[in-house]
CSV table of C-alpha atoms and ligand atoms in Angstrom, one decimal:
chain,number,residue,atom,x,y,z
A,1,MET,CA,0.0,0.0,0.0
A,2,THR,CA,1.3,3.4,-0.8
A,3,THR,CA,0.7,6.3,1.5
A,4,GLU,CA,-0.5,9.2,-0.6
A,5,LYS,CA,1.1,12.5,0.3
A,6,SER,CA,-1.0,15.7,0.2
A,7,SER,CA,0.1,19.2,-0.5
A,8,ASN,CA,-1.1,20.1,3.1
A,9,GLN,CA,1.4,17.6,4.5
A,10,MET,CA,4.1,19.2,2.4
A,11,TRP,CA,3.4,22.6,3.9
A,12,GLY,CA,3.9,21.3,7.4
A,13,GLY,CA,1.9,21.6,10.5
A,14,ARG,CA,-0.3,24.6,10.0
A,15,PHE,CA,-3.2,22.7,8.5
A,16,ALA,CA,-4.4,20.0,10.9
A,17,SER,CA,-6.7,18.1,8.6
A,18,GLY,CA,-6.7,17.4,4.9
A,19,PRO,CA,-8.7,19.5,2.6
A,20,SER,CA,-12.3,18.6,2.2
A,21,ALA,CA,-13.3,16.9,-1.0
A,22,ILE,CA,-14.7,20.1,-2.4
A,23,MET,CA,-11.6,22.1,-1.5
A,24,GLU,CA,-9.5,19.5,-3.3
A,25,GLU,CA,-11.8,19.6,-6.3
A,26,ILE,CA,-11.7,23.4,-6.7
A,27,ASN,CA,-8.0,23.7,-5.8
A,28,ALA,CA,-6.5,21.1,-7.9
A,29,SER,CA,-5.1,21.9,-11.4
A,30,ILE,CA,-3.2,18.7,-12.0
A,31,GLY,CA,-6.0,17.5,-14.3
A,32,TYR,CA,-4.8,20.0,-16.9
A,33,ASP,CA,-1.5,21.5,-15.8
A,34,ARG,CA,0.3,18.2,-16.1
A,35,LYS,CA,0.7,19.4,-19.7
A,36,LEU,CA,3.4,21.6,-18.3
A,37,TYR,CA,5.6,18.7,-17.0
A,38,ALA,CA,8.4,19.2,-19.5
A,39,GLN,CA,8.6,22.9,-18.8
A,40,ASP,CA,8.4,22.4,-15.1
A,41,ILE,CA,11.3,19.9,-15.1
A,42,ALA,CA,13.4,22.0,-17.4
A,43,GLY,CA,12.9,25.0,-15.1
A,44,SER,CA,13.9,22.9,-12.0
A,45,LEU,CA,17.0,21.6,-13.8
A,46,ALA,CA,18.1,25.1,-14.6
A,47,HIS,CA,17.3,26.4,-11.1
A,48,ALA,CA,19.2,23.5,-9.5
A,49,ALA,CA,22.2,24.1,-11.7
A,50,MET,CA,22.2,27.7,-10.8
A,51,LEU,CA,21.9,27.0,-7.1
A,52,ALA,CA,24.9,24.7,-7.3
A,53,LYS,CA,27.0,27.2,-9.3
A,54,THR,CA,26.3,30.0,-6.8
A,55,GLY,CA,27.1,27.7,-3.9
A,56,ILE,CA,23.6,27.7,-2.5
A,57,ILE,CA,23.4,23.9,-2.7
A,58,SER,CA,26.3,21.4,-2.9
A,59,ALA,CA,27.4,19.7,-6.0
A,60,ASP,CA,26.4,16.4,-4.6
A,61,ASP,CA,22.8,17.6,-3.9
A,62,HIS,CA,22.7,19.1,-7.4
A,63,LYS,CA,23.7,15.7,-8.9
A,64,GLN,CA,21.0,13.8,-7.0
A,65,ILE,CA,18.4,16.4,-7.8
A,66,SER,CA,19.1,16.5,-11.5
A,67,ASP,CA,19.3,12.7,-11.8
A,68,GLY,CA,16.0,12.5,-9.9
A,69,LEU,CA,14.4,15.0,-12.2
A,70,ASN,CA,15.5,13.2,-15.3
A,71,THR,CA,14.1,10.0,-13.9
A,72,ILE,CA,10.8,11.7,-13.3
A,73,LEU,CA,10.8,13.1,-16.9
A,74,ALA,CA,11.3,9.6,-18.2
A,75,GLU,CA,8.6,8.2,-16.0
A,76,ILE,CA,6.1,10.8,-17.2
A,77,GLU,CA,7.0,10.3,-20.8
A,78,ASN,CA,6.7,6.5,-20.5
A,79,GLY,CA,3.3,6.8,-18.8
A,80,LYS,CA,4.8,5.4,-15.6
A,81,PHE,CA,4.1,8.4,-13.4
A,82,THR,CA,1.1,8.5,-11.1
A,83,PHE,CA,-0.4,12.0,-10.9
A,84,SER,CA,-2.1,12.7,-7.7
A,85,ARG,CA,-4.9,15.2,-7.2
A,86,LYS,CA,-4.1,15.4,-3.5
A,87,LEU,CA,-0.8,17.0,-4.6
A,88,GLU,CA,-2.7,19.8,-6.4
A,89,ASP,CA,-0.6,20.7,-9.3
A,90,ILE,CA,2.3,19.7,-11.5
A,91,HIS,CA,4.8,21.5,-9.3
A,92,MET,CA,3.9,19.6,-6.2
A,93,ASN,CA,3.5,16.3,-8.0
A,94,VAL,CA,7.1,16.5,-9.4
A,95,GLU,CA,8.5,17.7,-6.1
A,96,ALA,CA,6.9,15.0,-4.1
A,97,ARG,CA,8.1,12.3,-6.5
A,98,LEU,CA,11.6,13.7,-6.2
A,99,ALA,CA,11.5,13.3,-2.5
A,100,ASP,CA,10.4,9.7,-2.9
A,101,LEU,CA,13.3,9.1,-5.2
A,102,ILE,CA,16.2,11.0,-3.5
A,103,GLY,CA,15.0,11.8,0.0
A,104,ALA,CA,16.2,14.9,1.8
A,105,PRO,CA,18.1,16.7,-1.0
A,106,ALA,CA,14.8,17.1,-2.8
A,107,GLY,CA,13.8,19.6,-0.2
A,108,ARG,CA,16.7,21.9,-1.2
A,109,LEU,CA,15.4,22.4,-4.8
A,110,HIS,CA,12.8,24.9,-3.8
A,111,THR,CA,15.4,27.2,-2.2
A,112,ALA,CA,15.0,30.8,-3.5
A,113,ARG,CA,11.9,29.8,-5.5
A,114,SER,CA,8.1,29.9,-5.1
A,115,ARG,CA,5.4,28.2,-7.0
A,116,ASN,CA,4.5,31.7,-8.2
A,117,ASP,CA,7.6,32.2,-10.2
A,118,GLN,CA,7.7,28.5,-11.1
A,119,VAL,CA,4.2,28.5,-12.7
A,120,ALA,CA,4.9,31.9,-14.4
A,121,LEU,CA,8.0,30.3,-15.9
A,122,ASP,CA,6.4,27.0,-16.9
A,123,PHE,CA,3.5,28.7,-18.6
A,124,ARG,CA,5.6,31.3,-20.4
A,125,LEU,CA,7.8,28.5,-21.8
A,126,TRP,CA,4.7,26.6,-22.9
A,127,VAL,CA,3.1,29.7,-24.5
A,128,LYS,CA,6.4,30.6,-26.2
A,129,ASN,CA,6.7,27.1,-27.7
A,130,GLU,CA,3.0,27.3,-28.8
A,131,LEU,CA,3.7,30.6,-30.5
A,132,GLU,CA,6.6,29.0,-32.4
A,133,LYS,CA,4.2,26.2,-33.5
A,134,THR,CA,1.6,28.8,-34.6
A,135,ALA,CA,4.3,30.6,-36.7
A,136,ALA,CA,5.2,27.3,-38.4
A,137,SER,CA,1.5,26.5,-39.2
A,138,LEU,CA,0.9,30.0,-40.5
A,139,LYS,CA,3.9,29.7,-42.8
A,140,ILE,CA,2.5,26.4,-44.2
A,141,LEU,CA,-0.8,28.1,-44.9
A,142,ILE,CA,0.8,31.1,-46.5
A,143,GLU,CA,2.9,28.8,-48.7
A,144,ALA,CA,-0.3,26.9,-49.8
A,145,PHE,CA,-1.9,30.2,-50.8
A,146,LEU,CA,1.3,31.3,-52.7
A,147,ILE,CA,1.1,28.2,-54.8
A,148,ARG,CA,-2.6,28.7,-55.6
A,149,ALA,CA,-2.0,32.4,-56.3
A,150,GLU,CA,0.7,31.6,-58.8
A,151,GLU,CA,-1.4,29.0,-60.6
A,152,HIS,CA,-4.3,31.5,-60.8
A,153,ALA,CA,-2.6,34.9,-61.2
A,154,ALA,CA,-4.6,35.4,-64.4
A,155,THR,CA,-7.8,33.5,-63.5
A,156,VAL,CA,-10.6,36.1,-63.4
A,157,MET,CA,-13.4,36.1,-60.9
A,158,PRO,CA,-15.9,38.7,-59.7
A,159,GLY,CA,-14.6,40.9,-56.9
A,160,PHE,CA,-17.3,41.8,-54.4
A,161,THR,CA,-18.2,44.6,-52.0
A,162,HIS,CA,-21.4,44.0,-49.9
A,163,LEU,CA,-21.2,40.6,-51.6
A,164,GLN,CA,-22.5,42.3,-54.7
A,165,THR,CA,-20.4,42.0,-57.8
A,166,ALA,CA,-18.2,45.0,-57.9
A,167,GLN,CA,-15.2,44.7,-60.3
A,168,PRO,CA,-13.4,41.8,-61.9
A,169,VAL,CA,-10.4,40.6,-60.0
A,170,THR,CA,-8.1,37.6,-60.3
A,171,PHE,CA,-8.4,34.6,-58.0
A,172,GLY,CA,-4.6,34.9,-57.5
A,173,HIS,CA,-5.2,38.5,-56.2
A,174,HIS,CA,-7.9,37.2,-53.9
A,175,CYS,CA,-5.5,34.5,-52.5
A,176,MET,CA,-2.9,37.2,-52.0
A,177,ALA,CA,-5.3,39.2,-49.8
A,178,TYR,CA,-5.3,36.2,-47.4
A,179,VAL,CA,-1.5,36.0,-47.6
A,180,GLU,CA,-1.4,39.6,-46.3
A,181,MET,CA,-3.8,38.8,-43.5
A,182,PHE,CA,-2.0,35.6,-42.4
A,183,GLY,CA,1.3,37.5,-42.9
A,184,ARG,CA,0.2,40.1,-40.3
A,185,ASP,CA,-0.8,37.2,-38.0
A,186,LEU,CA,2.7,35.8,-38.4
A,187,SER,CA,4.3,39.2,-37.6
A,188,ARG,CA,2.1,39.5,-34.5
A,189,VAL,CA,3.4,36.1,-33.4
A,190,ARG,CA,7.0,37.2,-33.9
A,191,ASP,CA,6.4,40.5,-32.0
A,192,ALA,CA,4.7,38.6,-29.1
A,193,ILE,CA,7.7,36.2,-28.8
A,194,GLU,CA,10.1,39.1,-28.7
A,195,ARG,CA,8.1,40.8,-26.0
A,196,MET,CA,7.6,37.8,-23.7
A,197,ASN,CA,11.2,36.5,-24.1
A,198,GLU,CA,12.1,37.2,-20.5
A,199,SER,CA,12.5,34.8,-17.6
A,200,PRO,CA,10.4,35.3,-14.5
A,201,LEU,CA,12.4,32.6,-12.6
A,202,GLY,CA,14.0,34.0,-9.4
A,203,ALA,CA,11.2,36.5,-8.7
A,204,ALA,CA,10.3,34.0,-6.0
A,205,ALA,CA,6.9,34.6,-4.3
A,206,LEU,CA,6.9,38.3,-5.4
A,207,ALA,CA,9.7,40.2,-3.8
A,208,GLY,CA,12.8,38.4,-5.0
A,209,THR,CA,15.1,36.6,-2.6
A,210,GLY,CA,18.0,37.1,-0.2
A,211,PHE,CA,19.9,34.2,-1.6
A,212,PRO,CA,22.7,35.2,-4.1
A,213,ILE,CA,21.0,33.7,-7.1
A,214,ASP,CA,22.0,34.3,-10.7
A,215,ARG,CA,18.9,35.1,-12.7
A,216,HIS,CA,20.8,35.8,-15.9
A,217,MET,CA,22.2,32.3,-15.8
A,218,THR,CA,18.8,30.6,-15.5
A,219,ALA,CA,17.3,33.0,-18.1
A,220,GLU,CA,20.0,32.0,-20.6
A,221,ALA,CA,19.8,28.3,-19.8
A,222,LEU,CA,16.1,28.3,-20.5
A,223,GLY,CA,16.5,30.2,-23.8
A,224,PHE,CA,15.2,33.6,-22.7
A,225,ARG,CA,16.9,36.8,-23.9
A,226,GLU,CA,17.1,38.1,-20.3
A,227,PRO,CA,15.4,38.0,-16.9
A,228,THR,CA,12.3,40.1,-16.2
A,229,ARG,CA,13.1,43.3,-14.4
A,230,ASN,CA,10.4,43.5,-11.7
A,231,SER,CA,9.7,40.6,-9.4
A,232,ILE,CA,6.2,41.8,-8.5
A,233,ASP,CA,5.2,42.0,-12.2
A,234,SER,CA,7.0,38.7,-12.9
A,235,VAL,CA,4.5,36.7,-10.9
A,236,SER,CA,1.4,38.7,-11.7
A,237,ASP,CA,1.8,39.1,-15.4
A,238,ARG,CA,-0.2,37.0,-17.8
A,239,ASP,CA,0.0,39.4,-20.8
A,240,TYR,CA,1.8,36.8,-22.8
A,241,ALA,CA,-1.2,34.4,-22.5
A,242,LEU,CA,-3.6,37.2,-23.3
A,243,GLU,CA,-1.4,38.2,-26.3
A,244,PHE,CA,-1.4,34.6,-27.5
A,245,LEU,CA,-5.2,34.5,-27.2
A,246,SER,CA,-5.6,37.9,-29.0
A,247,ILE,CA,-3.4,36.8,-31.8
A,248,ALA,CA,-5.2,33.5,-32.0
A,249,SER,CA,-8.5,35.3,-32.0
A,250,ILE,CA,-7.6,37.6,-34.9
A,251,CYS,CA,-6.1,34.7,-36.8
A,252,ALA,CA,-9.2,32.7,-36.2
A,253,THR,CA,-11.3,35.6,-37.4
A,254,HIS,CA,-9.3,35.6,-40.7
A,255,LEU,CA,-9.8,31.8,-40.9
A,256,SER,CA,-13.5,32.2,-40.3
A,257,ARG,CA,-13.9,34.8,-43.1
A,258,LEU,CA,-12.0,32.4,-45.5
A,259,ALA,CA,-14.2,29.5,-44.3
A,260,GLU,CA,-17.3,31.5,-45.0
A,261,GLU,CA,-16.0,32.2,-48.5
A,262,ILE,CA,-15.3,28.6,-49.1
A,263,VAL,CA,-18.8,27.7,-47.9
A,264,ILE,CA,-20.3,30.2,-50.3
A,265,TRP,CA,-18.1,29.4,-53.2
A,266,SER,CA,-18.8,25.7,-53.0
A,267,THR,CA,-22.6,26.1,-53.3
A,268,SER,CA,-24.1,25.1,-56.6
A,269,GLN,CA,-25.3,28.7,-56.9
A,270,PHE,CA,-21.7,30.0,-57.0
A,271,ASN,CA,-19.9,26.9,-58.1
A,272,PHE,CA,-16.5,28.7,-58.0
A,273,ILE,CA,-14.7,25.8,-56.3
A,274,ARG,CA,-15.0,22.1,-55.5
A,275,LEU,CA,-13.7,20.8,-52.2
A,276,SER,CA,-11.8,17.6,-52.2
A,277,ASP,CA,-13.5,14.5,-50.7
A,278,ALA,CA,-10.9,14.7,-48.0
A,279,PHE,CA,-12.3,17.9,-46.7
A,280,SER,CA,-16.0,17.4,-47.2
A,281,THR,CA,-18.7,15.0,-46.1
A,282,GLY,CA,-21.8,13.6,-47.6
A,283,SER,CA,-25.4,13.8,-46.2
A,284,SER,CA,-27.0,10.7,-44.7
A,285,ILE,CA,-30.2,11.5,-46.4
A,286,MET,CA,-29.5,13.6,-49.5
A,287,PRO,CA,-27.3,11.7,-51.9
A,288,GLN,CA,-26.4,14.8,-54.0
A,289,LYS,CA,-24.8,16.7,-51.2
A,290,LYS,CA,-21.2,17.4,-50.5
A,291,ASN,CA,-21.0,19.5,-47.3
A,292,PRO,CA,-18.1,21.8,-46.4
A,293,ASP,CA,-18.0,20.5,-42.8
A,294,ALA,CA,-14.3,21.3,-42.3
A,295,ALA,CA,-14.8,24.9,-43.3
A,296,GLU,CA,-17.8,25.2,-41.1
A,297,LEU,CA,-16.0,23.8,-38.2
A,298,VAL,CA,-13.1,26.2,-38.7
A,299,ARG,CA,-15.6,29.0,-38.8
A,300,ALA,CA,-17.1,27.7,-35.5
A,301,LYS,CA,-13.7,27.4,-33.7
A,302,THR,CA,-13.4,31.2,-33.9
A,303,GLY,CA,-16.2,31.3,-31.3
A,304,ARG,CA,-14.4,29.2,-28.7
A,305,ILE,CA,-11.0,30.8,-29.3
A,306,THR,CA,-12.4,34.3,-28.9
A,307,GLY,CA,-14.4,33.0,-25.9
A,308,SER,CA,-11.1,31.9,-24.3
A,309,LEU,CA,-9.6,35.4,-24.8
A,310,VAL,CA,-12.7,37.1,-23.3
A,311,GLY,CA,-12.7,34.6,-20.5
A,312,LEU,CA,-9.1,35.2,-19.4
A,313,LEU,CA,-9.5,39.0,-19.8
A,314,MET,CA,-12.3,38.7,-17.3
A,315,VAL,CA,-10.3,36.5,-14.9
A,316,MET,CA,-7.4,39.1,-14.9
A,317,LYS,CA,-9.3,42.3,-14.9
A,318,GLY,CA,-9.8,42.9,-11.1
A,319,LEU,CA,-6.8,41.1,-9.7
A,320,PRO,CA,-4.6,43.1,-7.3
A,321,LEU,CA,-0.8,42.6,-7.7
A,322,ALA,CA,0.9,40.2,-7.3
A,323,TYR,CA,-0.3,36.5,-7.5
A,324,SER,CA,-3.8,35.4,-6.9
A,325,LYS,CA,-5.1,31.9,-7.2
A,326,ASP,CA,-7.6,33.1,-9.9
A,327,MET,CA,-4.6,33.0,-12.2
A,328,GLN,CA,-4.7,29.2,-12.1
A,329,GLU,CA,-7.7,29.6,-14.5
A,330,ASP,CA,-5.4,30.9,-17.2
A,331,LYS,CA,-4.4,27.5,-18.4
A,332,GLU,CA,-7.4,25.7,-19.8
A,333,ALA,CA,-8.4,28.7,-21.9
A,334,VAL,CA,-4.9,28.8,-23.5
A,335,PHE,CA,-4.7,25.0,-23.9
A,336,ASP,CA,-8.1,24.8,-25.6
A,337,ALA,CA,-7.4,27.8,-27.9
A,338,ALA,CA,-4.0,26.4,-28.8
A,339,GLU,CA,-5.4,23.1,-29.8
A,340,SER,CA,-8.2,24.8,-31.8
A,341,ILE,CA,-6.1,27.2,-33.7
A,342,GLU,CA,-3.6,24.5,-34.6
A,343,LEU,CA,-6.3,22.3,-35.9
A,344,ALA,CA,-8.0,25.1,-37.8
A,345,LEU,CA,-4.8,26.2,-39.4
A,346,ALA,CA,-4.0,22.7,-40.5
A,347,ALA,CA,-7.5,22.0,-41.8
A,348,MET,CA,-7.4,25.3,-43.8
A,349,SER,CA,-4.0,24.6,-45.3
A,350,GLY,CA,-5.4,21.2,-46.4
A,351,MET,CA,-8.5,22.7,-47.9
A,352,VAL,CA,-6.6,25.5,-49.7
A,353,SER,CA,-4.1,23.0,-51.2
A,354,ASP,CA,-6.8,20.5,-52.3
A,355,LEU,CA,-9.7,22.6,-53.6
A,356,THR,CA,-10.4,22.7,-57.3
A,357,VAL,CA,-10.9,26.1,-58.9
A,358,ILE,CA,-13.7,26.1,-61.5
A,359,GLU,CA,-12.3,28.7,-63.8
A,360,ALA,CA,-15.2,28.7,-66.2
A,361,SER,CA,-17.8,29.6,-63.5
A,362,MET,CA,-15.6,32.2,-62.1
A,363,LYS,CA,-15.1,33.8,-65.5
A,364,LYS,CA,-18.8,33.7,-66.3
A,365,ALA,CA,-19.7,35.3,-63.0
A,366,ALA,CA,-16.9,37.9,-63.4
A,367,GLY,CA,-18.5,39.3,-66.5
A,368,SER,CA,-22.0,39.5,-65.1
A,369,GLY,CA,-23.5,42.2,-62.9
A,370,TYR,CA,-22.1,45.0,-65.1
A,371,SER,CA,-18.8,44.5,-63.5
A,372,THR,CA,-16.9,46.5,-66.1
A,373,ALA,CA,-19.1,49.6,-65.5
A,374,THR,CA,-16.1,51.4,-63.8
A,375,ASP,CA,-14.0,50.6,-66.8
A,376,LEU,CA,-16.5,52.4,-69.0
A,377,ALA,CA,-16.5,55.4,-66.7
A,378,ASP,CA,-12.7,55.5,-66.6
A,379,TRP,CA,-12.7,55.4,-70.4
A,380,LEU,CA,-15.0,58.4,-70.6
A,381,VAL,CA,-12.7,60.3,-68.3
A,382,ARG,CA,-9.5,59.2,-70.1
A,383,GLU,CA,-10.6,59.5,-73.7
A,384,LEU,CA,-13.3,62.2,-73.7
A,385,GLY,CA,-12.0,64.2,-70.8
A,386,LEU,CA,-15.3,64.0,-68.8
A,387,PRO,CA,-15.1,64.8,-65.1
A,388,PHE,CA,-15.4,61.4,-63.2
A,389,ARG,CA,-18.7,62.4,-61.6
A,390,GLU,CA,-20.3,63.1,-65.1
A,391,ALA,CA,-18.7,59.9,-66.4
A,392,HIS,CA,-20.3,58.0,-63.5
A,393,HIS,CA,-23.7,59.4,-64.5
A,394,VAL,CA,-23.3,58.6,-68.2
A,395,THR,CA,-22.2,55.0,-67.3
A,396,GLY,CA,-25.3,54.7,-65.0
A,397,ARG,CA,-27.5,55.4,-68.0
A,398,ALA,CA,-25.6,52.9,-70.1
A,399,VAL,CA,-26.1,50.2,-67.4
A,400,ALA,CA,-29.8,51.1,-67.2
A,401,LEU,CA,-30.1,50.7,-71.0
A,402,ALA,CA,-28.2,47.4,-71.0
A,403,GLU,CA,-30.5,46.2,-68.2
A,404,SER,CA,-33.6,47.1,-70.1
A,405,LYS,CA,-32.3,45.2,-73.1
A,406,LYS,CA,-31.2,42.3,-70.9
A,407,VAL,CA,-27.6,42.4,-72.2
A,408,ASP,CA,-24.1,43.0,-70.9
A,409,LEU,CA,-22.4,46.4,-71.3
A,410,SER,CA,-20.1,44.9,-73.9
A,411,LYS,CA,-23.1,43.7,-75.9
A,412,LEU,CA,-24.7,47.1,-76.4
A,413,THR,CA,-24.3,48.4,-80.0
A,414,LEU,CA,-22.3,51.5,-80.9
A,415,GLU,CA,-25.6,53.2,-81.6
A,416,ASP,CA,-26.8,52.4,-78.1
A,417,MET,CA,-23.6,53.9,-76.7
A,418,GLN,CA,-23.9,57.0,-78.8
A,419,SER,CA,-27.4,57.5,-77.7
A,420,ILE,CA,-26.0,57.8,-74.2
A,421,HIS,CA,-23.1,60.0,-75.2
A,422,PRO,CA,-22.5,61.0,-78.9
A,423,GLN,CA,-18.7,61.1,-78.6
A,424,ILE,CA,-18.3,57.4,-77.7
A,425,THR,CA,-16.4,55.5,-80.3
A,426,GLU,CA,-16.0,51.8,-81.3
A,427,ALA,CA,-12.8,51.8,-79.3
A,428,VAL,CA,-14.7,51.7,-76.0
A,429,PHE,CA,-15.6,48.0,-76.6
A,430,GLY,CA,-11.9,47.1,-76.3
A,431,PHE,CA,-12.1,48.0,-72.6
A,432,LEU,CA,-15.3,46.4,-71.5
A,433,THR,CA,-14.2,42.8,-71.3
A,434,VAL,CA,-13.3,41.2,-68.1
A,435,ASP,CA,-9.7,40.3,-69.1
A,436,LYS,CA,-9.0,43.9,-70.3
A,437,SER,CA,-10.4,45.3,-67.1
A,438,VAL,CA,-8.2,43.1,-65.0
A,439,LYS,CA,-5.1,43.7,-67.1
A,440,SER,CA,-5.5,47.4,-66.9
A,441,ARG,CA,-5.3,47.6,-63.1
A,442,GLN,CA,-1.6,47.7,-62.8
A,443,SER,CA,-1.4,50.2,-59.9
A,444,PHE,CA,0.7,49.0,-57.0
A,445,GLY,CA,-1.2,46.3,-55.2
A,446,GLY,CA,-3.8,46.1,-58.0
A,447,THR,CA,-5.3,43.0,-59.6
A,448,ALA,CA,-3.4,42.9,-62.9
A,449,PRO,CA,-1.8,39.5,-63.3
A,450,GLN,CA,1.7,41.0,-63.6
A,451,GLU,CA,1.2,42.9,-60.4
A,452,VAL,CA,-0.1,39.8,-58.6
A,453,ARG,CA,3.0,38.0,-59.7
A,454,ARG,CA,5.2,40.7,-58.3
A,455,GLN,CA,3.5,40.5,-54.9
A,456,ILE,CA,3.9,36.7,-55.0
A,457,LYS,CA,7.6,37.2,-55.6
A,458,TYR,CA,7.8,39.6,-52.7
A,459,TRP,CA,6.2,37.2,-50.3
A,460,LYS,CA,8.3,34.3,-51.3
A,461,LYS,CA,11.4,36.2,-50.4
A,462,ARG,CA,9.8,37.7,-47.2
A,463,LEU,CA,8.6,34.3,-46.0
A,464,ILE,CA,12.2,32.9,-45.8
A,465,LYS,CA,13.0,35.4,-43.1
A,466,ALA,CA,9.6,35.4,-41.4
B,1,LIG,N1,-1.3,25.7,-9.6
B,1,LIG,C1,-1.0,27.1,-9.4
B,1,LIG,C2,-1.3,28.0,-10.6
B,1,LIG,O1,-1.5,27.4,-11.6
B,1,LIG,C3,0.5,27.3,-9.0
B,1,LIG,C4,0.9,28.4,-8.3
B,1,LIG,C5,0.4,28.3,-6.9
B,1,LIG,N2,0.8,29.4,-6.1
B,1,LIG,C6,0.3,29.7,-4.9
B,1,LIG,N3,0.8,30.7,-4.2
B,1,LIG,N4,-0.7,29.0,-4.4
B,1,LIG,O2,-1.4,29.1,-10.6
C-alpha cells in the first residue's frame, strides 16, 4: 500500500486536517497543468544548476536532484508516473516524487523559488513554444496560398463589395489578400515572442530573494533573452497568455472569413470551387450533397477561441498585484485555444491546397452584374475628358439601357452607346471585357496578373526570413 502525500502535508503543521473533497476539487489543477511537465522539469533543472553554481546547494545535492528530475521526466514520458490530485498541481507532483526518489536533498530544490515564479516560468515556456508552432503553421498556410495564387494569377473572378459583384479581379489576387492577412498574424506572433522573451524565474513569491541567485544564468539556460526586471510584475503578469489568445482570435477571425467564402463558393449557386473529398462530407439522407464541414468547423472554432480570450481577460481584470489563485484559471483557456487554432490552421492549409478552382464559372460570373461599368466610366474620363462624376452618371445610363435590353455592357451596340453620349467610339468595346479590365489595373497592389505575380515574388522572399 502506498501512503498518498497531500500538499497540506508538504506545507507542514499549519493545516491540521486534509482539505475537504470540495476544496480539493476546486483547488487542484493537475488535471490540466500536467501538460506543463516538461517545462516544469526544465525549469527545475536550470534552477538547481544555478543553485549549485552559486554555492547555495552542494554539487552532490545538485547531482542527485538532476538525476532524480531526469528519472521523473522519463517516468512521465513513458506513462509510468502516477499523478495525484491530492498534490494539487504539476509542481507539487514532481517535487513529491523527487522526495520519494532521492529523499532529503529534494527539499533543497525549492530554495529561493516559489510556485508563483515557477508557474509563471512554466506557462511562459509553454506559450512561447506554442507561438513558435503557430508561426510554423501560418507559414505552411501562406505557402499553400502562394502556390494557388501563382497558378491563378490570371484567373478572373468577380470581386465583391457588400457581396454584390463590384469589379473583376483575379483569383490569385484574392488569394494574396489572405497572404497579407496571415502574414500580419505571423508578424504579430513574432512580436509577441520578442516581448515575452524574459524569464520570471527567481522572482520567488513576489519580492525576489535574499539568496545570491543568478537570474541571468537561468534565463540563458532556458532560452530567454534576459530575466524580467520587476519581481512583482513577474509573478502577476499574464500578458503573454492574453497576447497569444488575442493573436489566435484575430487569426481565427481571418480563418473564419475564409471559411465563409469557401462555404459560399462551393454552393451550386456560386460553383466557384469544388472541395476535395478529404475535406467534405456527404449527407446521410440527400445523396447529391457534399458538405463543407471542415470549413464550417473552422468558422465555429473562432467562437471558442475568442471565448477563451474574453474569459481570461475577465479573470485578470480585477486582480490586485501580485499573484492570486484566480490565475490558475489561465491554463485551460490557453490550452483549448492552442489546440483549436492549430487544428483550424492545419485544416485550412489542407482545404486550400486541395480545392479545385472552377475557372469557367468564375469567368462567367466575373462578366455578369455589369462588373466593367467602372471601366466604361474610366474610359470616358481618359478618352473624352469627362469629369469622373459626369462619367459615372453617363455610365449609369448605359447600365440602365443594358438592363432594359437584358444584355451585358459589352453587348450594347455602338448606336446604343452613342445615344447615351455622342462622342463614344467603337474603341470603347476594347475596354469592356473582363480580361481587359483586370489587365488594366496595374497600380501597386492592384489586380493585374503581372502585379499579382510581383506580390507573390515579394512574399516568397519575405517568408524565408519570417
Ligand atoms: N497551480 C498554481 C497555478 O496554476 C500554481 C501556483 C500556486 N501558487 C500559490 N501561491 N498557491 O497558478
